[in-house]
PDB file of C-alpha atoms in Angstrom:
ATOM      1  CA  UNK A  13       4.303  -0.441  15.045  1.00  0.00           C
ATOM      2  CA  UNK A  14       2.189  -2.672  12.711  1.00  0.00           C
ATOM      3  CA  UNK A  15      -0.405   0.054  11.626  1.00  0.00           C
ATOM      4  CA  UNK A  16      -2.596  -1.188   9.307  1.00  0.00           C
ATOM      5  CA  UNK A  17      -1.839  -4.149   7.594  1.00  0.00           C
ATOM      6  CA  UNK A  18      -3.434  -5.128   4.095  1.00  0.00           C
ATOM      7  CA  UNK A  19      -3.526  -8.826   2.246  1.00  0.00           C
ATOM      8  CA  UNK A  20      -3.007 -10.117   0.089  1.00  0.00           C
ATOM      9  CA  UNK A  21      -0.377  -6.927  -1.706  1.00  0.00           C
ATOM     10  CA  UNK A  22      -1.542  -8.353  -4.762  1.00  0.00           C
ATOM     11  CA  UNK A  23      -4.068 -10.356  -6.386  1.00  0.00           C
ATOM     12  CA  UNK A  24      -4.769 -11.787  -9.704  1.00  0.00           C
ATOM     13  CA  UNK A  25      -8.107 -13.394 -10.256  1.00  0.00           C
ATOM     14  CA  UNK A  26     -11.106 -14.121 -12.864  1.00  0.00           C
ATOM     15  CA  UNK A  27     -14.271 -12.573 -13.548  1.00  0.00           C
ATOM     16  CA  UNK A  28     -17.114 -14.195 -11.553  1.00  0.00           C
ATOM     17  CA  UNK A  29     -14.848 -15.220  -9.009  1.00  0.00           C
ATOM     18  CA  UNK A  30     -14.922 -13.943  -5.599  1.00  0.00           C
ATOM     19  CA  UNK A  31     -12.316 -12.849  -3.625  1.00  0.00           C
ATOM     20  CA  UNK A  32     -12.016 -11.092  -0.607  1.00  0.00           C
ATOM     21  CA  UNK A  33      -9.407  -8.339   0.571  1.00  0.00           C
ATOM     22  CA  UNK A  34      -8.457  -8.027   4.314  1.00  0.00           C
ATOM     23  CA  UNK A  35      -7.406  -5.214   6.203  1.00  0.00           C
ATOM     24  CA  UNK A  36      -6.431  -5.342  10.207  1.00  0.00           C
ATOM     25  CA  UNK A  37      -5.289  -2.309  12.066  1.00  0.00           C
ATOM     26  CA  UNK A  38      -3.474  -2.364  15.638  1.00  0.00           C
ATOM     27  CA  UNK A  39      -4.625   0.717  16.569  1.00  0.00           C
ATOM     28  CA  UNK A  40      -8.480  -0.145  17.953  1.00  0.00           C
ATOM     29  CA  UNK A  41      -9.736   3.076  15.313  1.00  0.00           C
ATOM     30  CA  UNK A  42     -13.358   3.050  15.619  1.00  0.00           C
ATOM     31  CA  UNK A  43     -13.402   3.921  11.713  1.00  0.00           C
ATOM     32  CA  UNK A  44     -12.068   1.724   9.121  1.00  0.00           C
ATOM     33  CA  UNK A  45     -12.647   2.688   5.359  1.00  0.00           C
ATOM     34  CA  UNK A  46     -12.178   1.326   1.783  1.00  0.00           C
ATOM     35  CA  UNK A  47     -11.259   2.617  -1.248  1.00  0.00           C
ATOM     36  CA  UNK A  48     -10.495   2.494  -4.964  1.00  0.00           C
ATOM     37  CA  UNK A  49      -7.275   4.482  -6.529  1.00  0.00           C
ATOM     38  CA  UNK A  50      -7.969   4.553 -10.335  1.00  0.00           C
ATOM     39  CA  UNK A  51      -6.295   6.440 -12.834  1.00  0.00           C
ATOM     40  CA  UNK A  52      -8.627   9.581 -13.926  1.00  0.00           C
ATOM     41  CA  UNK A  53     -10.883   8.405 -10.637  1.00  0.00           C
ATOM     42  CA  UNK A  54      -8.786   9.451  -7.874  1.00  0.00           C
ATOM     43  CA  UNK A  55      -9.867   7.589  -4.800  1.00  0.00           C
ATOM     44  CA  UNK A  56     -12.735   7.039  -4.106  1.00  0.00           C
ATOM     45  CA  UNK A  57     -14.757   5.721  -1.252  1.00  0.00           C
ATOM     46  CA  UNK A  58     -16.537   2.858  -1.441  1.00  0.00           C
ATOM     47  CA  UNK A  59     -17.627   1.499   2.119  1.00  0.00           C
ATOM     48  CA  UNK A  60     -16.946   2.306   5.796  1.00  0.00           C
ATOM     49  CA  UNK A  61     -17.453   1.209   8.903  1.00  0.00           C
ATOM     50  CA  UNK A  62     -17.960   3.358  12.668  1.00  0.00           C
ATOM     51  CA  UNK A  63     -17.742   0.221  14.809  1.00  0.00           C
ATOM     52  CA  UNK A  64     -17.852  -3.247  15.150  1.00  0.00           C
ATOM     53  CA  UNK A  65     -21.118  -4.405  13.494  1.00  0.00           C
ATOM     54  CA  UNK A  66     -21.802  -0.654  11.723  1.00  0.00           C
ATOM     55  CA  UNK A  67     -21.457  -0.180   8.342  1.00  0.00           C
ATOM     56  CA  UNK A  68     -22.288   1.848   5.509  1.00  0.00           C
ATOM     57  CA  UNK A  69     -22.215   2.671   1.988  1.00  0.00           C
ATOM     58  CA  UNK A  70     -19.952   5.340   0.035  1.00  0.00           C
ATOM     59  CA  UNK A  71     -19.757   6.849  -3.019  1.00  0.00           C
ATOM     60  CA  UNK A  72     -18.876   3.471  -4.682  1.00  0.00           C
ATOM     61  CA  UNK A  73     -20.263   0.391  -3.459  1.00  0.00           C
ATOM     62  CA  UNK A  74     -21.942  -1.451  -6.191  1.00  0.00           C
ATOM     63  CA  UNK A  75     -20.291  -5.607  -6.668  1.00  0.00           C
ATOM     64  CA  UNK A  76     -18.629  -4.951  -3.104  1.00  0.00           C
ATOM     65  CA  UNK A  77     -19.282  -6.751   0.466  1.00  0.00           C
ATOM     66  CA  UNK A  78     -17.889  -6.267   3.852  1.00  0.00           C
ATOM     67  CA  UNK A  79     -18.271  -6.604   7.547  1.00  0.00           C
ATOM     68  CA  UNK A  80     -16.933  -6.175  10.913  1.00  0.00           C
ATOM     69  CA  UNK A  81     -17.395  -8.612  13.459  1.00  0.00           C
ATOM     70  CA  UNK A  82     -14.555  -7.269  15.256  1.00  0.00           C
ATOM     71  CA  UNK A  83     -12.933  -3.517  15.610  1.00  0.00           C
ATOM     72  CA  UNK A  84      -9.329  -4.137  14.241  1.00  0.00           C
ATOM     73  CA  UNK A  85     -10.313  -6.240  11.095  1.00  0.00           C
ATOM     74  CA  UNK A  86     -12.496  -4.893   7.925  1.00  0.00           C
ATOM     75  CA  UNK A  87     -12.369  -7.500   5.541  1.00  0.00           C
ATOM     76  CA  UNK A  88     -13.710  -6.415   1.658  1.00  0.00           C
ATOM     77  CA  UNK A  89     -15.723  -8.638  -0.757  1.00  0.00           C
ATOM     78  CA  UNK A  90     -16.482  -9.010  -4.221  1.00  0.00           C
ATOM     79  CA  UNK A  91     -18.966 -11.280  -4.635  1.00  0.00           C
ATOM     80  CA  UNK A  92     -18.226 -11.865  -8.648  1.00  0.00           C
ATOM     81  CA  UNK A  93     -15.288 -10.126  -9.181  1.00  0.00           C
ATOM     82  CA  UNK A  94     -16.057  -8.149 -12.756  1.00  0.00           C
ATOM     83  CA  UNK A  95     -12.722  -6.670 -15.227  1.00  0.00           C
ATOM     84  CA  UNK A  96     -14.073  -2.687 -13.909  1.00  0.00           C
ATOM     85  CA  UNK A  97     -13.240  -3.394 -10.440  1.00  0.00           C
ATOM     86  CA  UNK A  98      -9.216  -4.501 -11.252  1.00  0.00           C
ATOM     87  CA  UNK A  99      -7.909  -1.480  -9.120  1.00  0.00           C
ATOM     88  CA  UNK A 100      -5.382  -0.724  -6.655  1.00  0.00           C
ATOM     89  CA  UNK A 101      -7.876  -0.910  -2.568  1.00  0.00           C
ATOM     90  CA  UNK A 102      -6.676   0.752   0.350  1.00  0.00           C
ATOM     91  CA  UNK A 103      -8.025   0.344   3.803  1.00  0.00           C
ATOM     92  CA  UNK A 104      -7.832   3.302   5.897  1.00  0.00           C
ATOM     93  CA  UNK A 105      -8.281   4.011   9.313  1.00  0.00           C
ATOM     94  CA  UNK A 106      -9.319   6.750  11.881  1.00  0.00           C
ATOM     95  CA  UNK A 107     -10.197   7.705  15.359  1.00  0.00           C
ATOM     96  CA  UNK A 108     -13.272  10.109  16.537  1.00  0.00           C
ATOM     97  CA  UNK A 109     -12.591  11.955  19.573  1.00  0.00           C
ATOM     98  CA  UNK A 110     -15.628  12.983  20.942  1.00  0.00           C
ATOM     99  CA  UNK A 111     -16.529  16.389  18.385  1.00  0.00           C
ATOM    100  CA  UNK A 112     -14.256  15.555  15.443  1.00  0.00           C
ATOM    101  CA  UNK A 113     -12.745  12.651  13.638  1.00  0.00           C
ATOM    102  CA  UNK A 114      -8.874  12.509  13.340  1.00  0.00           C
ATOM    103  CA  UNK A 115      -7.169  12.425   9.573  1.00  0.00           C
ATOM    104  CA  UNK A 116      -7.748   8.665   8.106  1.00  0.00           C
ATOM    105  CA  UNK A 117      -4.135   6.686   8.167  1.00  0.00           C
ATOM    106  CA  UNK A 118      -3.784   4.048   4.862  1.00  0.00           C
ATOM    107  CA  UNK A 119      -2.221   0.972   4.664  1.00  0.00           C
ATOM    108  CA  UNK A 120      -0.033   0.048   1.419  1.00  0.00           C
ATOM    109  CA  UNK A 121      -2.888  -1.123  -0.852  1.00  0.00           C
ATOM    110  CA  UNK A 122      -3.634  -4.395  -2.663  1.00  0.00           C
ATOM    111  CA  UNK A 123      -3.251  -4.543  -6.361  1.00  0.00           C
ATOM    112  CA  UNK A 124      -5.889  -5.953  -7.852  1.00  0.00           C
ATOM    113  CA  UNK A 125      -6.101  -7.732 -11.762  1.00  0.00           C
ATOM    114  CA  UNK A 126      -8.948  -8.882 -13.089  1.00  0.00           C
ATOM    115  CA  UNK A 127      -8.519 -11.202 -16.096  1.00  0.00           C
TER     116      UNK A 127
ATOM    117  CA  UNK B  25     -17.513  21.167 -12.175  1.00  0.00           C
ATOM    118  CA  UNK B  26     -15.404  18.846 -10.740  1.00  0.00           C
ATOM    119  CA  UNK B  27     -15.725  19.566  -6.163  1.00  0.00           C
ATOM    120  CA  UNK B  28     -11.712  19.787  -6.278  1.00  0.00           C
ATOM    121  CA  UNK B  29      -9.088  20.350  -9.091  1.00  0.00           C
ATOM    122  CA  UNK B  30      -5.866  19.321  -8.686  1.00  0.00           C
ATOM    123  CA  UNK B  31      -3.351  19.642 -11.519  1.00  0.00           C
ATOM    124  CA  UNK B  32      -1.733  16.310 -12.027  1.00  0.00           C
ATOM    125  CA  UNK B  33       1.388  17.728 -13.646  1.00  0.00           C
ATOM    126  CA  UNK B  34       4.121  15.824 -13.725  1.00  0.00           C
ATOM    127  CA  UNK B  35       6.067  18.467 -12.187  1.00  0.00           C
ATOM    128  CA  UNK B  36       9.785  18.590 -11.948  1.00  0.00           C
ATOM    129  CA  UNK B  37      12.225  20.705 -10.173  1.00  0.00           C
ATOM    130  CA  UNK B  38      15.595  20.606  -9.005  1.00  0.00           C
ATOM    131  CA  UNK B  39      16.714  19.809  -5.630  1.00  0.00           C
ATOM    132  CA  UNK B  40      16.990  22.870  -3.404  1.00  0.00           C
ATOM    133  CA  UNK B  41      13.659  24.420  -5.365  1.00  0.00           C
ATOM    134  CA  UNK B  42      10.797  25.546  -3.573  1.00  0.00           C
ATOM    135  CA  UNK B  43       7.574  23.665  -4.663  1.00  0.00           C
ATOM    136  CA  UNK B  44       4.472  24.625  -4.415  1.00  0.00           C
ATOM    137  CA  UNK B  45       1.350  22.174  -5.213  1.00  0.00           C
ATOM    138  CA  UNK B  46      -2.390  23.885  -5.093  1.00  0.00           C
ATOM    139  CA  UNK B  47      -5.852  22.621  -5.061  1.00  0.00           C
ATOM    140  CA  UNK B  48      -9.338  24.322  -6.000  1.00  0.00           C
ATOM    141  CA  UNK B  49     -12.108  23.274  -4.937  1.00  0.00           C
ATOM    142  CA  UNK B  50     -15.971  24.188  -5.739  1.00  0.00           C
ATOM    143  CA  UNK B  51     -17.910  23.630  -2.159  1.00  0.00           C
ATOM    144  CA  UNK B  52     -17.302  26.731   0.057  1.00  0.00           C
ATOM    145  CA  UNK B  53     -18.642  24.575   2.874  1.00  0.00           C
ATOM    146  CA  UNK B  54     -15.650  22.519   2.935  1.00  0.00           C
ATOM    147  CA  UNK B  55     -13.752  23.346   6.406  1.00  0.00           C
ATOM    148  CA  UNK B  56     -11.123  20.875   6.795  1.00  0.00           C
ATOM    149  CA  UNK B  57      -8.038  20.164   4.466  1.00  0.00           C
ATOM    150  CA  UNK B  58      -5.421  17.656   4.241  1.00  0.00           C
ATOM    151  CA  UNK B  59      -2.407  17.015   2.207  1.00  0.00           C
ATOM    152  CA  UNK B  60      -1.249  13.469   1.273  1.00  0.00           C
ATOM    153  CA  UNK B  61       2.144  12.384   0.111  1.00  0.00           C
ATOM    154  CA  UNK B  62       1.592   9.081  -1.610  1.00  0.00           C
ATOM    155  CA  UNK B  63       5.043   7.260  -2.545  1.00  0.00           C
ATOM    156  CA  UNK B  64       4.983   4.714  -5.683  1.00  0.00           C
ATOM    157  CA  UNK B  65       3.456   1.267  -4.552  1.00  0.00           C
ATOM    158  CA  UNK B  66       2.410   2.844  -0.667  1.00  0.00           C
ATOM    159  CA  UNK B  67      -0.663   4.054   0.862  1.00  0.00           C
ATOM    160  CA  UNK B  68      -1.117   7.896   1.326  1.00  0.00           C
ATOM    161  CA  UNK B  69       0.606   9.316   4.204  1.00  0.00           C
ATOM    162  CA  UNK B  70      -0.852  12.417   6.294  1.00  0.00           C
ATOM    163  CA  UNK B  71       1.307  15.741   5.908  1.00  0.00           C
ATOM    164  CA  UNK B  72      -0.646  18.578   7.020  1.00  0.00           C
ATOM    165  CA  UNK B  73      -3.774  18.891   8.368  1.00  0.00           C
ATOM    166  CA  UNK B  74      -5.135  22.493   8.642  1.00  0.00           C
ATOM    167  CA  UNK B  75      -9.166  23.901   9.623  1.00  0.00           C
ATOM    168  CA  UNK B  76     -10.381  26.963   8.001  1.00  0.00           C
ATOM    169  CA  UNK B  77      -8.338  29.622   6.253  1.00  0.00           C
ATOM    170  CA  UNK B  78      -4.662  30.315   7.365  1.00  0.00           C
ATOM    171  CA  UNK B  79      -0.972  28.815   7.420  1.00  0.00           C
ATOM    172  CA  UNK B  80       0.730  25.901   8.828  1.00  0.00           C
ATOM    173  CA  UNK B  81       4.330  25.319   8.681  1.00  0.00           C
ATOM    174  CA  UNK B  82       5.618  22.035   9.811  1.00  0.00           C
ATOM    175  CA  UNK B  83       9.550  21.727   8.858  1.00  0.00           C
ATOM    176  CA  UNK B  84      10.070  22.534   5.352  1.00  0.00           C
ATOM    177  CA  UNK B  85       6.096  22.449   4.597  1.00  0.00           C
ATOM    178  CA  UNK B  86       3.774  25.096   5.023  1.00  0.00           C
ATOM    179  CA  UNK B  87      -0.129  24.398   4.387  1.00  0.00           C
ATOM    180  CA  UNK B  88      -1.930  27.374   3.037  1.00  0.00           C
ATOM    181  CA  UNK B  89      -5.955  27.834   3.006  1.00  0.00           C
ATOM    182  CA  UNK B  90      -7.732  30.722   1.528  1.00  0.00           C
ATOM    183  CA  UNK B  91     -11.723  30.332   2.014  1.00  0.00           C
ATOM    184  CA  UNK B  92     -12.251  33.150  -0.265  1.00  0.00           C
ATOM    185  CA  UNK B  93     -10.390  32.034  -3.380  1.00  0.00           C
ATOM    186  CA  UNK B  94     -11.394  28.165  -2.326  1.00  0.00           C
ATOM    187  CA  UNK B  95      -7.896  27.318  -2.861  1.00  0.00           C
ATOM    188  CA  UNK B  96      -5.412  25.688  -1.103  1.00  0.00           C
ATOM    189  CA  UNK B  97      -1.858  25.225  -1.484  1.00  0.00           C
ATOM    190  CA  UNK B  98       1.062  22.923   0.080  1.00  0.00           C
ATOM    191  CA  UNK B  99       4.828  24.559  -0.087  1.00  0.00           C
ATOM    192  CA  UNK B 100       7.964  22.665   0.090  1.00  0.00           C
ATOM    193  CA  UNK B 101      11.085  24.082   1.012  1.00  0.00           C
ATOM    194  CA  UNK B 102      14.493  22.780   0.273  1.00  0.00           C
ATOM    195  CA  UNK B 103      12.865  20.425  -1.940  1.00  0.00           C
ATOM    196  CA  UNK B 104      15.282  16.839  -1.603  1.00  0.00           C
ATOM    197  CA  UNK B 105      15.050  13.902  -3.786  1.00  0.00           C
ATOM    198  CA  UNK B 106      12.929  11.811  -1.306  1.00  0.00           C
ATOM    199  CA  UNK B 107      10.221  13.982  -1.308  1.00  0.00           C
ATOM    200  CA  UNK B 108       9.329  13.073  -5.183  1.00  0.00           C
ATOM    201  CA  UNK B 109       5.480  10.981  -4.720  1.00  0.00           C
ATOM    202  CA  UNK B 110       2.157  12.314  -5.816  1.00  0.00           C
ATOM    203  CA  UNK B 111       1.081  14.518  -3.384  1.00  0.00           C
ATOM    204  CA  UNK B 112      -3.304  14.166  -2.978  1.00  0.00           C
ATOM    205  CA  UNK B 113      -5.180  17.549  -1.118  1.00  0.00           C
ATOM    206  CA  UNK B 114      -8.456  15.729   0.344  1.00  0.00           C
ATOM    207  CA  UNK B 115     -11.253  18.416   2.382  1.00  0.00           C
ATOM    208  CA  UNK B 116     -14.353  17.566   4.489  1.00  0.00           C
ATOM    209  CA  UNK B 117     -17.425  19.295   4.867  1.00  0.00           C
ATOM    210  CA  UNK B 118     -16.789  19.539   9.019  1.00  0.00           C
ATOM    211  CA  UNK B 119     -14.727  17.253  11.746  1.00  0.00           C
ATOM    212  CA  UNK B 120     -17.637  15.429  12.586  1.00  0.00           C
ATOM    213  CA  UNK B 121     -17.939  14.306   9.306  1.00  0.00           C
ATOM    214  CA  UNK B 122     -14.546  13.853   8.598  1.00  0.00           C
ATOM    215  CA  UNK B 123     -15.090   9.917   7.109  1.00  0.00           C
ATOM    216  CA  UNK B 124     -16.405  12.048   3.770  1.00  0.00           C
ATOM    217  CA  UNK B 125     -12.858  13.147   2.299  1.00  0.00           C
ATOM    218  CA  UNK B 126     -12.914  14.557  -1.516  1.00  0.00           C
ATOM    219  CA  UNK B 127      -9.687  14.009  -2.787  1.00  0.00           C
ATOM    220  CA  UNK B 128      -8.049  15.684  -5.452  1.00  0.00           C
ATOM    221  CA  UNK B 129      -6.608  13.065  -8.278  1.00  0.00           C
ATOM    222  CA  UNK B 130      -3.204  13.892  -6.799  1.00  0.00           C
ATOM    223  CA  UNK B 131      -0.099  15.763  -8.559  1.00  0.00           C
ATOM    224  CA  UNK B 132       2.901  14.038  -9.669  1.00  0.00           C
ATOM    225  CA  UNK B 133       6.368  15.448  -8.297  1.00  0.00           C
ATOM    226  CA  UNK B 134       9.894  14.807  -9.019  1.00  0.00           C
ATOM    227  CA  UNK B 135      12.914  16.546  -7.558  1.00  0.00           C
ATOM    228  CA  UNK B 136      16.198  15.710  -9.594  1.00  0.00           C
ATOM    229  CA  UNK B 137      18.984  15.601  -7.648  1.00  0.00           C
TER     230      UNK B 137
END
């Protein structure tokens, strides 16, 4: 009963460096999801994914990357990590039916410092 | 105008208390609403999950909606220890697009045994 799975938990790294977040779910969800907790912020959405090979942008996708080459992993980029983006990422999950998409499942997060 | 409220409290009670958390929220096209229970260090877990106006009871939470007043609320009964975590109210526009969630910034509970 794996779920989704997020690595590293945590992560401390420089600016300009880039690093890379993974997320894998056992599930075969169509949708996979990132996004940013931050005090004041909330969380907030800043890419998804509908299938292998689909992506798109949400509300906050500036200094981020990612991809899907395959339906259970949705790894997430920063190209040159900056001190704005130290944050706490989830990677969330979800299924569409056929006329609605079911509630998004979370995995634990990875904590995030930039120094 | 922020498109949902959510009062971040902290809020304490004491065990045995009834709870109730609330959300308002600004777009009257929002049809779909969710509560979140969000332990310290953990990903947010689904609670509730309730279309249009009405109730929901599900064990010792019941999921309120009222499209008029655009607010919703969450009720604990019985409140225990283990169900102190910051609880998040997210709402989409319609279940197709459900991948839009607006999440509230969450409220911070503590019951005290």
């Amino acid at each position: 009963d794996a779920g989704i799975t997020q690595s590293p938990r945590y992560k401390i790294t420089e600016t300009g460096r880039q690093v890379t977040l993974m997320c894998h779910q056992t599930w075969s969800h169509s949708y996979m999801f990132w996004y940013r907790q931050d005090l004041g912020h909330g969380l907030r959405l800043i890419y998804y994914s509908a299938a292998a090979d689909i992506t798109d942008k949400g509300e906050v996708p500036d200094g981020y990357v990612v991809s899907r080459s395959k339906t259970e992993n949705f790894p997430l980029t920063l190209e040159s990590a900056t001190r704005s983006q130290t944050s706490v990422y989830f990677c969330a999950s979800s299924e569409y039916t056929g006329f609605w998409l079911q509630p998004q499942h979370f995995g634990d997060g990875t904590r995030l410092s930039i120094l | 105008q922020k498109e949902v409220e959510q009062d971040p409290g902290p809020l304490s009670v004491p065990e045995g208390a009834i709870v109730s958390l609330n959300c308002t929220y600004s777009n009257s096209a929002f049809q779909y609403f969710m509560w979140y229970r969000q332990y310290s260090r953990k990903g947010p877990e689904l609670l509730m999950y309730t279309y249009s106006s009405g109730n929901k009871e599900d064990g010792r939470f019941t999921a309120q909606v009222d499209k008029s007043s655009k607010y919703i609320s969450l009720f604990i009964r019985d409140s225990q220890p283990s169900d102190s975590a910051t609880y998040l109210c997210a709402m989409s526009l319609d279940g197709g697009s459900n991948y839009k969630l607006t999440f509230g910034k969450g409220t911070l509970l503590t019951v005290n045994p």
